[in-house]
XYZ file of C-alpha atoms in Angstrom:
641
model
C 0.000 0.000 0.000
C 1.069 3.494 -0.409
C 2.289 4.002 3.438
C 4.416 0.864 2.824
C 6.247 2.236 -0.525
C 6.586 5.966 1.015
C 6.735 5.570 4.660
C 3.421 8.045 4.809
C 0.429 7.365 6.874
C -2.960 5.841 5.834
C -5.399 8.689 4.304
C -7.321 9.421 7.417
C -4.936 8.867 10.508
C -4.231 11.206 12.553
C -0.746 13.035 12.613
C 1.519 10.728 15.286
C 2.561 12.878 18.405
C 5.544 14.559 17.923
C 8.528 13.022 19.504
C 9.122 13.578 23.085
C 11.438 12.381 25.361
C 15.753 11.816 24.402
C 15.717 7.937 23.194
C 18.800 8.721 21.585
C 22.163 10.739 22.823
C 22.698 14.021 21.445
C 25.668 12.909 19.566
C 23.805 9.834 18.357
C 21.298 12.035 17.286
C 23.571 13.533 14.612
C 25.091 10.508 13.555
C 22.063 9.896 12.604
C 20.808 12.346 10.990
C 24.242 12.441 8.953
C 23.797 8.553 8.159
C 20.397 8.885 6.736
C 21.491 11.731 4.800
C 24.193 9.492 3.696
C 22.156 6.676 2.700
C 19.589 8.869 0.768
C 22.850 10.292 -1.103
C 23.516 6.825 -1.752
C 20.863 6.706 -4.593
C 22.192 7.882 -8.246
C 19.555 7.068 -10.811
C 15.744 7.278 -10.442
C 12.754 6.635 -12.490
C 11.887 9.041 -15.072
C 8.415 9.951 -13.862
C 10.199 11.424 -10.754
C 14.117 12.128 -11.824
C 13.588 15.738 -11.620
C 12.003 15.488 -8.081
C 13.963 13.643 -6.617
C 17.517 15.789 -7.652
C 15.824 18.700 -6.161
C 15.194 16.851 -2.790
C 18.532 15.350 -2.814
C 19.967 19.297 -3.474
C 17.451 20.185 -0.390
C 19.098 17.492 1.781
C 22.377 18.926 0.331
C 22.057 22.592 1.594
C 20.748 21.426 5.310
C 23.933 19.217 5.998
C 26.122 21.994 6.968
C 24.071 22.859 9.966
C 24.137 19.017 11.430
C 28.100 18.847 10.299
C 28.800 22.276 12.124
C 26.871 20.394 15.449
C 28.600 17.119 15.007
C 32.092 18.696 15.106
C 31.842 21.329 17.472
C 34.286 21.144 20.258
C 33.988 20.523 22.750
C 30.409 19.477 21.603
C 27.285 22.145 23.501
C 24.530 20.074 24.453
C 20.944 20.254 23.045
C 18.446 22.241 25.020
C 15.430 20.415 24.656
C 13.571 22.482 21.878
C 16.826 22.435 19.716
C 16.438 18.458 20.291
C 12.867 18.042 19.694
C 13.560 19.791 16.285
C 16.151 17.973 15.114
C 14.502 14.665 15.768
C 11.906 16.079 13.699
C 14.123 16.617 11.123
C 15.720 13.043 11.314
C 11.547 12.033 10.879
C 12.339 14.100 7.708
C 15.207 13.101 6.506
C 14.012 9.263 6.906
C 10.814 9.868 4.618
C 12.961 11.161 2.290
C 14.984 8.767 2.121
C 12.100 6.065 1.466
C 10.508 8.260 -1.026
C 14.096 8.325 -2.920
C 14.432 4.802 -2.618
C 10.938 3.965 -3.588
C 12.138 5.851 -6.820
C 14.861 4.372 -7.275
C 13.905 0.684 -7.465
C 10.299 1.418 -7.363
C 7.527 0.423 -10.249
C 7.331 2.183 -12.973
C 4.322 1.631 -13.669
C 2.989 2.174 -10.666
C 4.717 5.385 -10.026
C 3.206 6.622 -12.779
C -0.330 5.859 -12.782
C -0.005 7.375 -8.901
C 2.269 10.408 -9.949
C -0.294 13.068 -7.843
C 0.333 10.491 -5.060
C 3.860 10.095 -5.422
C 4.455 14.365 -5.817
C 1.514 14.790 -2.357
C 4.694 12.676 -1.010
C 7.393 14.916 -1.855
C 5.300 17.861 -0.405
C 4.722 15.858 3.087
C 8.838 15.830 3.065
C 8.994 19.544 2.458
C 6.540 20.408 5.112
C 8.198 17.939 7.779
C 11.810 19.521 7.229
C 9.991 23.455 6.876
C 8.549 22.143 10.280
C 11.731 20.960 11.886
C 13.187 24.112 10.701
C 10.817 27.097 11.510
C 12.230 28.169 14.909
C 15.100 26.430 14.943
C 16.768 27.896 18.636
C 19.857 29.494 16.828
C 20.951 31.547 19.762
C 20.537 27.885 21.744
C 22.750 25.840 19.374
C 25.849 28.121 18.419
C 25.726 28.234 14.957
C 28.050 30.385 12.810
C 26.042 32.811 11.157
C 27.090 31.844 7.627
C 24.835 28.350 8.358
C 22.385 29.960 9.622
C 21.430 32.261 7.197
C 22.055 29.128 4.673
C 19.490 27.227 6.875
C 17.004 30.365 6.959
C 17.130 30.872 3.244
C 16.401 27.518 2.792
C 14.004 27.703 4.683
C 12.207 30.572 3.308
C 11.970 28.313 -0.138
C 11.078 25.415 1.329
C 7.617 27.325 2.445
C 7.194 28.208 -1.588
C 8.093 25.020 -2.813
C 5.752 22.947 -0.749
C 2.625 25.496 -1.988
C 3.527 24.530 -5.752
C 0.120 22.891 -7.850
C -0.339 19.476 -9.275
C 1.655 19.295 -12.309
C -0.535 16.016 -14.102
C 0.671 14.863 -17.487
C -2.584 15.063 -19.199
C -1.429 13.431 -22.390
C 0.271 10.092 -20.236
C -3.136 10.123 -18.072
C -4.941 9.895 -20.866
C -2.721 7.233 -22.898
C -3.494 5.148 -19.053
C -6.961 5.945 -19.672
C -7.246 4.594 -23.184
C -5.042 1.160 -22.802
C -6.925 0.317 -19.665
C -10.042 0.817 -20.643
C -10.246 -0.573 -24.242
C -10.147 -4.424 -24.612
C -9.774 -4.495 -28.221
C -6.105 -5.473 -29.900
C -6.720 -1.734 -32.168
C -3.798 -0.754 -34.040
C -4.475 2.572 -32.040
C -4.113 0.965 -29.249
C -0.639 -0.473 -30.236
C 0.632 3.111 -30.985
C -0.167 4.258 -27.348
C 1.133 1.103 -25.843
C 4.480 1.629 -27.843
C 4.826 5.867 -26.613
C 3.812 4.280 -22.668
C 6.580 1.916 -23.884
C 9.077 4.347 -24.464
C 8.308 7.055 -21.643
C 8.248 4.464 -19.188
C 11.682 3.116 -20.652
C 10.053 -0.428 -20.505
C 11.124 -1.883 -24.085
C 13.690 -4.436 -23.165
C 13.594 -8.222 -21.784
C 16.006 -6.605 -18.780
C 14.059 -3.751 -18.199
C 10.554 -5.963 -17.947
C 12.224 -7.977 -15.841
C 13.180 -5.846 -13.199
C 9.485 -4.118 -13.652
C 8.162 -7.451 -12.849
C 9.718 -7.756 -9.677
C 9.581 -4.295 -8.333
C 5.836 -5.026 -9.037
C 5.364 -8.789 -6.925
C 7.106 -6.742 -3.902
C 4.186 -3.760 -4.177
C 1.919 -6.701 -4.447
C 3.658 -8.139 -1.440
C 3.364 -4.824 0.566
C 0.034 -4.231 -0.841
C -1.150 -7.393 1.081
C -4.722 -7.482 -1.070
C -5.411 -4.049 -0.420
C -5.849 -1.587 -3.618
C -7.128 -4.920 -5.638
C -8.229 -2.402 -8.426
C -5.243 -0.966 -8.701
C -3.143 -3.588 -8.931
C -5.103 -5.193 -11.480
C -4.692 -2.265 -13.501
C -1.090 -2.689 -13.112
C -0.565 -5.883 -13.754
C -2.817 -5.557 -16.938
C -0.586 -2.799 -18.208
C 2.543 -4.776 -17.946
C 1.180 -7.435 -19.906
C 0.313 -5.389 -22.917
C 3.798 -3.528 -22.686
C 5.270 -7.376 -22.648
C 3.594 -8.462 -25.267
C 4.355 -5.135 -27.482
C 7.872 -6.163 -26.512
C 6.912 -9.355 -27.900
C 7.735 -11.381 -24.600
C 5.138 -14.356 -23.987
C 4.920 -14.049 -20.623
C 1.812 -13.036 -18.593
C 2.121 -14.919 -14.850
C 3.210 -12.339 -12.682
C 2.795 -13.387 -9.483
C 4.854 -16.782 -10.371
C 8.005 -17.746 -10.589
C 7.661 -19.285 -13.689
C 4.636 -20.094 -15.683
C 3.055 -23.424 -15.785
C 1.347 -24.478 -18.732
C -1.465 -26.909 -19.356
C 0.071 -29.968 -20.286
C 2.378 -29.739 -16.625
C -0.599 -28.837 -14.588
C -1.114 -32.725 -13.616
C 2.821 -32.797 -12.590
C 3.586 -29.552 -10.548
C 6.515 -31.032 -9.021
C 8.191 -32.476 -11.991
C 11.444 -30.713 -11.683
C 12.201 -29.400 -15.702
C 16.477 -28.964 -16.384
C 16.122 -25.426 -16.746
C 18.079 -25.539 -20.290
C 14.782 -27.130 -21.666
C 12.966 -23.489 -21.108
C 12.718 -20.700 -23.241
C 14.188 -17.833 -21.386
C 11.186 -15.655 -22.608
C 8.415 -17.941 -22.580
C 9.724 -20.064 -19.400
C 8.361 -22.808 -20.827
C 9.698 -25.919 -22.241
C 10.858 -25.891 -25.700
C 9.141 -27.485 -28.622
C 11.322 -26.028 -31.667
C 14.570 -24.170 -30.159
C 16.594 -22.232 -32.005
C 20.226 -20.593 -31.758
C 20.622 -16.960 -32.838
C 23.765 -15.189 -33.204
C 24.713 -14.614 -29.407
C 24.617 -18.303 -29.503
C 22.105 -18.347 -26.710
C 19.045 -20.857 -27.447
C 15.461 -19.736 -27.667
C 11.715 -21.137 -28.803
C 11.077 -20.264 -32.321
C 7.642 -18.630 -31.645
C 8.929 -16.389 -28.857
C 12.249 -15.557 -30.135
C 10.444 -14.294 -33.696
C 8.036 -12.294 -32.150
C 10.649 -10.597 -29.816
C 12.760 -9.810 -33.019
C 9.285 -8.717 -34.770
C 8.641 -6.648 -32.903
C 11.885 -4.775 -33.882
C 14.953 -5.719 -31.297
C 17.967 -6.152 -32.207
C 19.343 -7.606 -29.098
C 19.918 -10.794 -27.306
C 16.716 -10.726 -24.762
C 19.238 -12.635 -22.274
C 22.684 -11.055 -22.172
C 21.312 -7.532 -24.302
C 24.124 -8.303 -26.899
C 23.676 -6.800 -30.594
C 22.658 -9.728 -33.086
C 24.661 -9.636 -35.559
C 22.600 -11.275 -37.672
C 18.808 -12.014 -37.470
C 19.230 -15.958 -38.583
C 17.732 -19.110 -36.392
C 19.236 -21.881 -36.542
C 18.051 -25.121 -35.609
C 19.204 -26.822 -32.263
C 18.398 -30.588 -32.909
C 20.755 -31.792 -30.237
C 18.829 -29.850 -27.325
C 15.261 -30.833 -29.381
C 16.268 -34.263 -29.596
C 17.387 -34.014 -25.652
C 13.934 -32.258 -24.768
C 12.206 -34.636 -26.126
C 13.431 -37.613 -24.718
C 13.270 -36.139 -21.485
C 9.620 -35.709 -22.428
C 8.888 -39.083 -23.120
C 10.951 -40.294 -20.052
C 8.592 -38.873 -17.435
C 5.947 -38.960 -19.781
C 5.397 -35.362 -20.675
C 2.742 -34.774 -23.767
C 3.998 -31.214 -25.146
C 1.024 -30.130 -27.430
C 2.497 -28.083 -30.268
C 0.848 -24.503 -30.539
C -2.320 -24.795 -33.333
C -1.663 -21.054 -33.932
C 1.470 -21.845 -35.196
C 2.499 -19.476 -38.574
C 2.380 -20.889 -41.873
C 6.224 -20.557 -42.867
C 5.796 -18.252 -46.354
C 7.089 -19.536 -49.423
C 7.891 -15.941 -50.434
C 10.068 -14.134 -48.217
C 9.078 -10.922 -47.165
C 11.982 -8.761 -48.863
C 10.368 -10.050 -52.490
C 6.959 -9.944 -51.569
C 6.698 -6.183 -49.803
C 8.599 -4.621 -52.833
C 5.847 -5.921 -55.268
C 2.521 -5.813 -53.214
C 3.913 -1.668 -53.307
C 4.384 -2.112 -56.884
C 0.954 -3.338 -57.719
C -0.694 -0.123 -55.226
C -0.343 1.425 -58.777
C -1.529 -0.933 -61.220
C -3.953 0.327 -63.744
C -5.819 -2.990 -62.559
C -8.544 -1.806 -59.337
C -8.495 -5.442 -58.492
C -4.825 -6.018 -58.474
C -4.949 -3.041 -56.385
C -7.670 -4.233 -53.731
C -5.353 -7.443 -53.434
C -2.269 -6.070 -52.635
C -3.551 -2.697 -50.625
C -5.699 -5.691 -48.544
C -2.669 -7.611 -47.825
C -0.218 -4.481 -47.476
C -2.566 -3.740 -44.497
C -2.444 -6.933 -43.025
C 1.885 -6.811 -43.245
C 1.974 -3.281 -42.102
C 0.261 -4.521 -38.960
C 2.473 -7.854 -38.011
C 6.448 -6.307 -38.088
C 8.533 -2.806 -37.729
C 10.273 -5.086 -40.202
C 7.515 -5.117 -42.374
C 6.571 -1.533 -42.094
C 10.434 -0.760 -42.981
C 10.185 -2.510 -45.970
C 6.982 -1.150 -47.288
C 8.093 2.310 -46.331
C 11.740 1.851 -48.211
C 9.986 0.682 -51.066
C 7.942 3.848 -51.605
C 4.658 2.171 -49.920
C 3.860 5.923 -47.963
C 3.736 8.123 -51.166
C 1.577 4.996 -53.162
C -1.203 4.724 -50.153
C -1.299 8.148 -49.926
C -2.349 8.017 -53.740
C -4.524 5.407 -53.455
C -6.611 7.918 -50.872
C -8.111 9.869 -53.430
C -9.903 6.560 -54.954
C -13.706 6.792 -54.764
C -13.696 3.091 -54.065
C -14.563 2.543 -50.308
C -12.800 -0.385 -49.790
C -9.536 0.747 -50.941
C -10.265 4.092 -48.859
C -10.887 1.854 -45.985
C -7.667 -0.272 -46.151
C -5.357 2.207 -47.242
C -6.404 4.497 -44.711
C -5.753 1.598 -42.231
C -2.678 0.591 -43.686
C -1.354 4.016 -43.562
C -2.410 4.351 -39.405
C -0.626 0.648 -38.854
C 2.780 2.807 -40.549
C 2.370 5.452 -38.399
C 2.881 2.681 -34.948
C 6.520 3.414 -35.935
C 8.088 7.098 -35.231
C 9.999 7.967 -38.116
C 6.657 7.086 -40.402
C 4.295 9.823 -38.612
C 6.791 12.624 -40.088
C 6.737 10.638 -43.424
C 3.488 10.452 -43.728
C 2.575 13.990 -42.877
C 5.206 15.228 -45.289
C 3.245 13.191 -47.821
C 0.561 15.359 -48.124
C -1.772 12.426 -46.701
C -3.407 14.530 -43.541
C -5.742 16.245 -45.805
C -6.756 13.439 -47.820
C -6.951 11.545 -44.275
C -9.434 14.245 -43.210
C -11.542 13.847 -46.445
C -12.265 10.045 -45.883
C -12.590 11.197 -41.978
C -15.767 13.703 -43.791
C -16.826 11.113 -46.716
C -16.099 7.834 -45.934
C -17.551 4.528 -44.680
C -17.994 3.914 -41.080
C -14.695 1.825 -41.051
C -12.928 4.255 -42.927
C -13.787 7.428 -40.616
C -12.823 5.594 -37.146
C -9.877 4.164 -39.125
C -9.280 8.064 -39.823
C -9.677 9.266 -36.592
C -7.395 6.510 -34.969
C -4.936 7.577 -37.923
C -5.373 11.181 -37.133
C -4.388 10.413 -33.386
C -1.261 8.441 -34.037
C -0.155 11.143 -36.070
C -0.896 13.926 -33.759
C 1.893 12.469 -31.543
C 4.289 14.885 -33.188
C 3.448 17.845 -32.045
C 4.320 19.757 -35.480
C 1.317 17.482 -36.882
C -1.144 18.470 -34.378
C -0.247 22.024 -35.425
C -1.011 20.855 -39.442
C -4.050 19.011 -38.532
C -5.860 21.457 -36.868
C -5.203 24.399 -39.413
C -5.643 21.806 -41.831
C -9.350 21.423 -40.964
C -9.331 18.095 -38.875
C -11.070 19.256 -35.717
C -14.658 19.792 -36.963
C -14.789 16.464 -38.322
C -13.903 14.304 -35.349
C -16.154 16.671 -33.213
C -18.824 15.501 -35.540
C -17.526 11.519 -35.504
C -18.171 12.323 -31.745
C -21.221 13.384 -31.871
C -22.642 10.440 -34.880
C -20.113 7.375 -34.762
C -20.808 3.929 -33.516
C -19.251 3.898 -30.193
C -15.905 2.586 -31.401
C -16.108 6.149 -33.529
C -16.696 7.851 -30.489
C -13.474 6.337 -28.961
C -11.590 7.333 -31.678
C -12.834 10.563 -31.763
C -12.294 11.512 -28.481
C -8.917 9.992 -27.800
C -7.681 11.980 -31.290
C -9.400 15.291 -29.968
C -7.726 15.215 -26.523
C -4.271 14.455 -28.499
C -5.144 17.531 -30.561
C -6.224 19.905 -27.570
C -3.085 19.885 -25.786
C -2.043 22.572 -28.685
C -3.641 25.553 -27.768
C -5.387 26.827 -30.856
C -7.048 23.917 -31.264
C -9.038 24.168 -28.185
C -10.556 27.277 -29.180
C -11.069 25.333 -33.041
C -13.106 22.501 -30.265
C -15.119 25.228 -29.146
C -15.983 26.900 -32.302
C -16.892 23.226 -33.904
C -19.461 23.066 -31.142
C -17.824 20.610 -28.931
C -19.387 21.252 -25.835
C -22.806 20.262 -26.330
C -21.174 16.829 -27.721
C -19.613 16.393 -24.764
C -22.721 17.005 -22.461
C -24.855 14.683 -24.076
C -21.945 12.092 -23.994
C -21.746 12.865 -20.044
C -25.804 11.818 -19.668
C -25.706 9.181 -22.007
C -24.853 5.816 -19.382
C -24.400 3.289 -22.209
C -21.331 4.495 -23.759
C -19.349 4.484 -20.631
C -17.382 7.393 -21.828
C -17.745 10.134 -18.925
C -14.035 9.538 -17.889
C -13.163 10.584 -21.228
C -15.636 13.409 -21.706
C -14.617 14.977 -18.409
C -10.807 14.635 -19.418
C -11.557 16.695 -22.597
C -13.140 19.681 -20.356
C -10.371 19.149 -18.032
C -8.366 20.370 -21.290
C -10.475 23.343 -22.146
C -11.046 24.494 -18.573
C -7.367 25.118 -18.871
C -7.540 28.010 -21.481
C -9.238 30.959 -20.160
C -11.389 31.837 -23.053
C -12.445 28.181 -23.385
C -13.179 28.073 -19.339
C -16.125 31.565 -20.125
C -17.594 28.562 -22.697
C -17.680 26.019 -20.498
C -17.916 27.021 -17.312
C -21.745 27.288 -16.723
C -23.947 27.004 -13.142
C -25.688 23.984 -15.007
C -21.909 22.741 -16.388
C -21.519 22.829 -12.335
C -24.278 21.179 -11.378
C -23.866 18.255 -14.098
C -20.394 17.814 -12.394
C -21.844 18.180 -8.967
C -24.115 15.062 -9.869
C -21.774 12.955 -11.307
C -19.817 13.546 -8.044
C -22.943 12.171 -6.087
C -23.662 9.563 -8.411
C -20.658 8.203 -10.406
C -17.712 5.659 -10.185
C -14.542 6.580 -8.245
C -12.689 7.321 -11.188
C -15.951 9.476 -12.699
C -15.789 11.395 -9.089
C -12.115 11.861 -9.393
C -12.355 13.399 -13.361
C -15.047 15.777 -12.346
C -13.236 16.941 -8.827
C -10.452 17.979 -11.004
C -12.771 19.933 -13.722
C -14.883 21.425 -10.865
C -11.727 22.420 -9.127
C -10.111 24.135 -12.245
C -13.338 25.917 -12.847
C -13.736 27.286 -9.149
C -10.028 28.316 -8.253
C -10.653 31.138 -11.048
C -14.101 31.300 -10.939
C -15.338 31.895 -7.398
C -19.128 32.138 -8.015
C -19.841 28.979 -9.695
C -17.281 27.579 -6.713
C -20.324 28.861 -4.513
C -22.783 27.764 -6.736
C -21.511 24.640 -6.580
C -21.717 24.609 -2.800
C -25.115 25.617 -3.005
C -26.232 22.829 -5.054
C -24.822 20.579 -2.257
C -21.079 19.852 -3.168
C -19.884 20.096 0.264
C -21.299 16.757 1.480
C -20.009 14.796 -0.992
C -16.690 16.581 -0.396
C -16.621 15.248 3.357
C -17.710 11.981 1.912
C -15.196 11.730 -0.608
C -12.317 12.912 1.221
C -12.414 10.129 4.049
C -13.424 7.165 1.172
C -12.630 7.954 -2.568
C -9.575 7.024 -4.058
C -6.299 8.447 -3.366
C -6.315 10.867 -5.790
C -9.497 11.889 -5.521
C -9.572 12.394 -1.797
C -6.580 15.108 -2.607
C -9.144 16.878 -5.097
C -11.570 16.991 -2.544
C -9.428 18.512 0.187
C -7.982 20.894 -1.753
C -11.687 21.701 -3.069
C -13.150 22.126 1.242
C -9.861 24.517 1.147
C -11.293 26.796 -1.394
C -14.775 26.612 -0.071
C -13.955 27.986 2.918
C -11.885 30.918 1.122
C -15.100 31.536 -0.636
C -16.897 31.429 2.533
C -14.699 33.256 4.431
């Protein structure tokens, strides 16, 4: 739980005493103090999520040492008066949390870190306030302090107090990638392309780096001890899609190593652990050698390489070569050990057909008949260019080096759905990989994109509007795409799509509104009323979404006069009576961006019976939530007052 992995309380205790009482020596005191300072030092590299952070504590920690140095070596030493004492066993309190928080970063779960980044930031503030505590009225006169040090400690001081009244800074773009992958059970090419950017800001691509993800994980579950089961599914969901992006076949978390079917009669059959794949951890049926000479199972080793390393998954060494070679000696081993203790290994039915072309003929002509004068030679290879595009970054390198952007891109002006439809999809499978979403935009294809987004069938418009998202990762695009014309369009996909079009629609908007024009193009498209209807409507299940788009626009001033309505209020005030935890927690955060610079619908909101539900929420709702809430009964009573 989160006391465990930060050393804070429970939401809801009550602040422990403060310490009375010498239990230690004076100069044991500062030997500690100086250890823990030491052992927080101790920590080099943290996660990315909280790098920045966690530097600044560390330079915090830093600039207090001097005074606890100049105590330690004074001679002969002055003892503590009790107040001087009491405060710097407050600040040893301090300068413990600290050092869990750092440590908790260090090793911590990614994953985890970042879904609870409010939580994890709340935690650095708690360590701010406990050393501006320790500090404010620190007996000076009492201690003997040179005067340089103190005015050090004073000045530090002094930003300490600013530092600790700094706002939530929330990613809005990486809560809303969260928001998308764990909602949406589909395997959506879309979905892919925010699984790889998680993938990449979470810096969990390799074998190694999943690895250590999984453990740090099983020890929160550990700590967790069944509480936050919500949470932790989410968690362990996420790592599984990130693994399998990775292309590593492995999904038990919580065991050591996986046991399949055909072992569950035999759990205590003990397997020579050269007869497992080191991906799949489970025994081989075809193992091959690649060019670190380490062995692997076909199946998993091809994927991993699919899906575009270039590394040994074991030792992390460069392949120099992508070959597998047959191991018959270790097959031929495997399986007598197999028949020995009288192991059945079924082989996989979902095995690949091995093609008789290879790839690096086939891709080069599939692109070459995009432009044959022949429509149906065209629907064939445009068909199966979209299924390639979707399996491999190899693939998608080879159709992109053999001109496949510039002939899909021509093929979107073709009146024929179906070839609309899968070029359009082909086009948003090339965009999964980085380098194409510049490509494609330089193209010319974003305004042809937006025409089958306005004209075309219902596959081809969410196809559009997933394409349109992918490509809006580059922030230059979002730029092109909304002067380009793209924003009405999705608002009305939002408005008249099936409910995968909806999806679409809104994740590509929010993508779109973190660039600041666009918000106001939102407004002018008539986005609001969308999104209201969206919030009363309970069968799409899309208020989380909804209320992350207003989030957006409550954030530009002249978008916030639009929006910010006393009926706006009281929708959110109802959804904060009647929702889910996480639709409570989306409209806290609108409500509360709306009434810090708007304090009459902050009253109006009160009025309409937001207080209770405040109380309420901030004994019970989630963790982030119940920080919404309490800053929200803060500026109540300033409106109050």
């Amino acid at each position: 739980m989160l006391s465990s992995m930060f050393g804070a309380r429970p939401a809801g205790e009550p602040d422990p005493p403060e310490p009375s009482g010498r239990h230690l020596s004076d100069v044991d005191l500062l030997d500690e103090l100086l250890a823990t300072v030491g052992a927080a030092r101790a920590f080099q590299e943290f996660r990315r999520s909280q790098r920045k952070e966690c530097f600044t504590l560390l330079r915090w920690l830093q600039l207090v040492l001097p005074l606890i140095e100049e105590l330690r070596e004074a001679s002969p030493p002055r003892p503590l008066t009790d107040d001087a004492y009491r405060r710097l066993a407050l600040l040893s309190r301090a300068f413990q949390a600290a050092r869990r928080l750092l440590r908790c970063c260090h090793d911590g779960s990614k994953i985890f870190l970042s879904l609870e980044s409010e939580a994890v930031q709340g935690r650095f503030r708690a360590v701010y306030e406990k050393v501006n505590l320790a500090l404010d009225g620190m007996p000076y006169s009492d201690i003997g302090i040179s005067d340089e040090v103190k005015e050090q400690v004073e000045l530090i001081n002094a930003q300490l107090k600013r530092s600790k009244k700094r706002a939530d800074t929330q990613d809005m773009e990486l809560a809303m990638d969260f928001l998308v992958v764990l909602q949406d059970k589909e395997d959506r090419s879309a979905d892919r392309v925010i699984l790889e950017r998680l993938a990449k800001k979470l810096e969990l691509q390799s074998l190694a780096d999943l690895r250590a993800e999984t453990m740090a994980i099983k020890k929160l579950i550990n700590e967790r001890n069944g509480q936050q089961p919500e949470s932790t599914e989410q968690i362990i969901e996420l790592l599984n899609k990130l693994k399998d992006v990775a292309g590593i076949d492995e999904k038990n978390i919580l065991g050591e190593v996986h046991i399949p079917k055909y072992l569950e009669k035999c759990p205590s059959l003990m397997i020579p652990n050269d007869f497992l794949c080191p991906i799949s951890l489970e025994i081989m049926t075809d193992p091959v050698i690649i060019a670190s000479g380490r062995t692997y199972e076909r199946r998993s080793i091809q994927k991993w390489l699919d899906a575009g390393q270039r590394t040994c998954p074991k030792t992390q060494q460069p392949l120099a070569h992508l070959s597998l070679a047959p191991n018959f000696a270790l097959k031929n081993l495997i399986l007598q050990w197999c028949e020995n203790n009288k192991v059945e290994i079924q082989t996989r039915a979902d095995e690949p057909p091995v093609e008789e072309v290879s790839k690096e003929v086939l891709i080069p002509s599939l692109v070459k008949d995009l432009s044959s004068p022949n429509l149906d030679v065209q629907r064939k290879a445009v068909k199966k260019i979209r299924s390639l595009s979707k399996e491999s970054p190899e693939n998608r390198t080879l159709i992109t080096d053999s001109g496949g952007i510039a002939a899909l891109v021509g093929l979107l002006q073709y009146p024929d759905k179906k070839i609309q439809d899968n070029t359009v999809t082909s086009l948003l499978n090339l965009s999964i990989d980085e380098a194409n979403k510049v490509l494609i935009a330089k193209g010319n294809a974003i305004p042809l994109i937006i025409e089958v987004l306005k004209n075309g069938s219902v596959e081809g418009q969410e196809n559009s509007a997933a394409a349109l998202f992918s490509l809006s990762m580059v922030d230059e695009n979002k730029v092109v795409i909304g002067a380009l014309g793209g924003v009405p369009p999705l608002v009305n996909l939002l408005k008249n799509g099936t409910i995968r079009g909806k999806k679409d629609a809104n994740t590509a908007i929010f993508n779109l509104l973190l660039n600041h024009q666009n918000k106001l193009r939102a407004i002018e498209a008539g986005i609001v009323p969308v999104l209201l209807k969206i919030l009363d409507d309970a069968k799409l299940s899309m208020v989380d979404e909804a209320l992350s788009i207003f989030l957006l626009l409550g954030s530009n001033s002249a978008c916030r006069a639009t929006i910010g309505t006393e009926s706006f209020v009281e929708t959110l005030v109802r959804i904060i009576k009647e929702g889910t935890p996480k639709n409570k927690e989306c409209a806290l955060s609108v409500i509360l961006e709306l009434g810090s610079c708007n304090n009459a619908l902050m009253v109006h909101a009160l009025g309409f019976g937001l207080q209770e539900h405040l109380t309420e929420i901030a004994k019970s709702g989630t963790s982030r939530a119940q920080r919404k809430a309490n800053s929200l009964i803060q500026l109540a009573r300033k409106c109050q007052s």
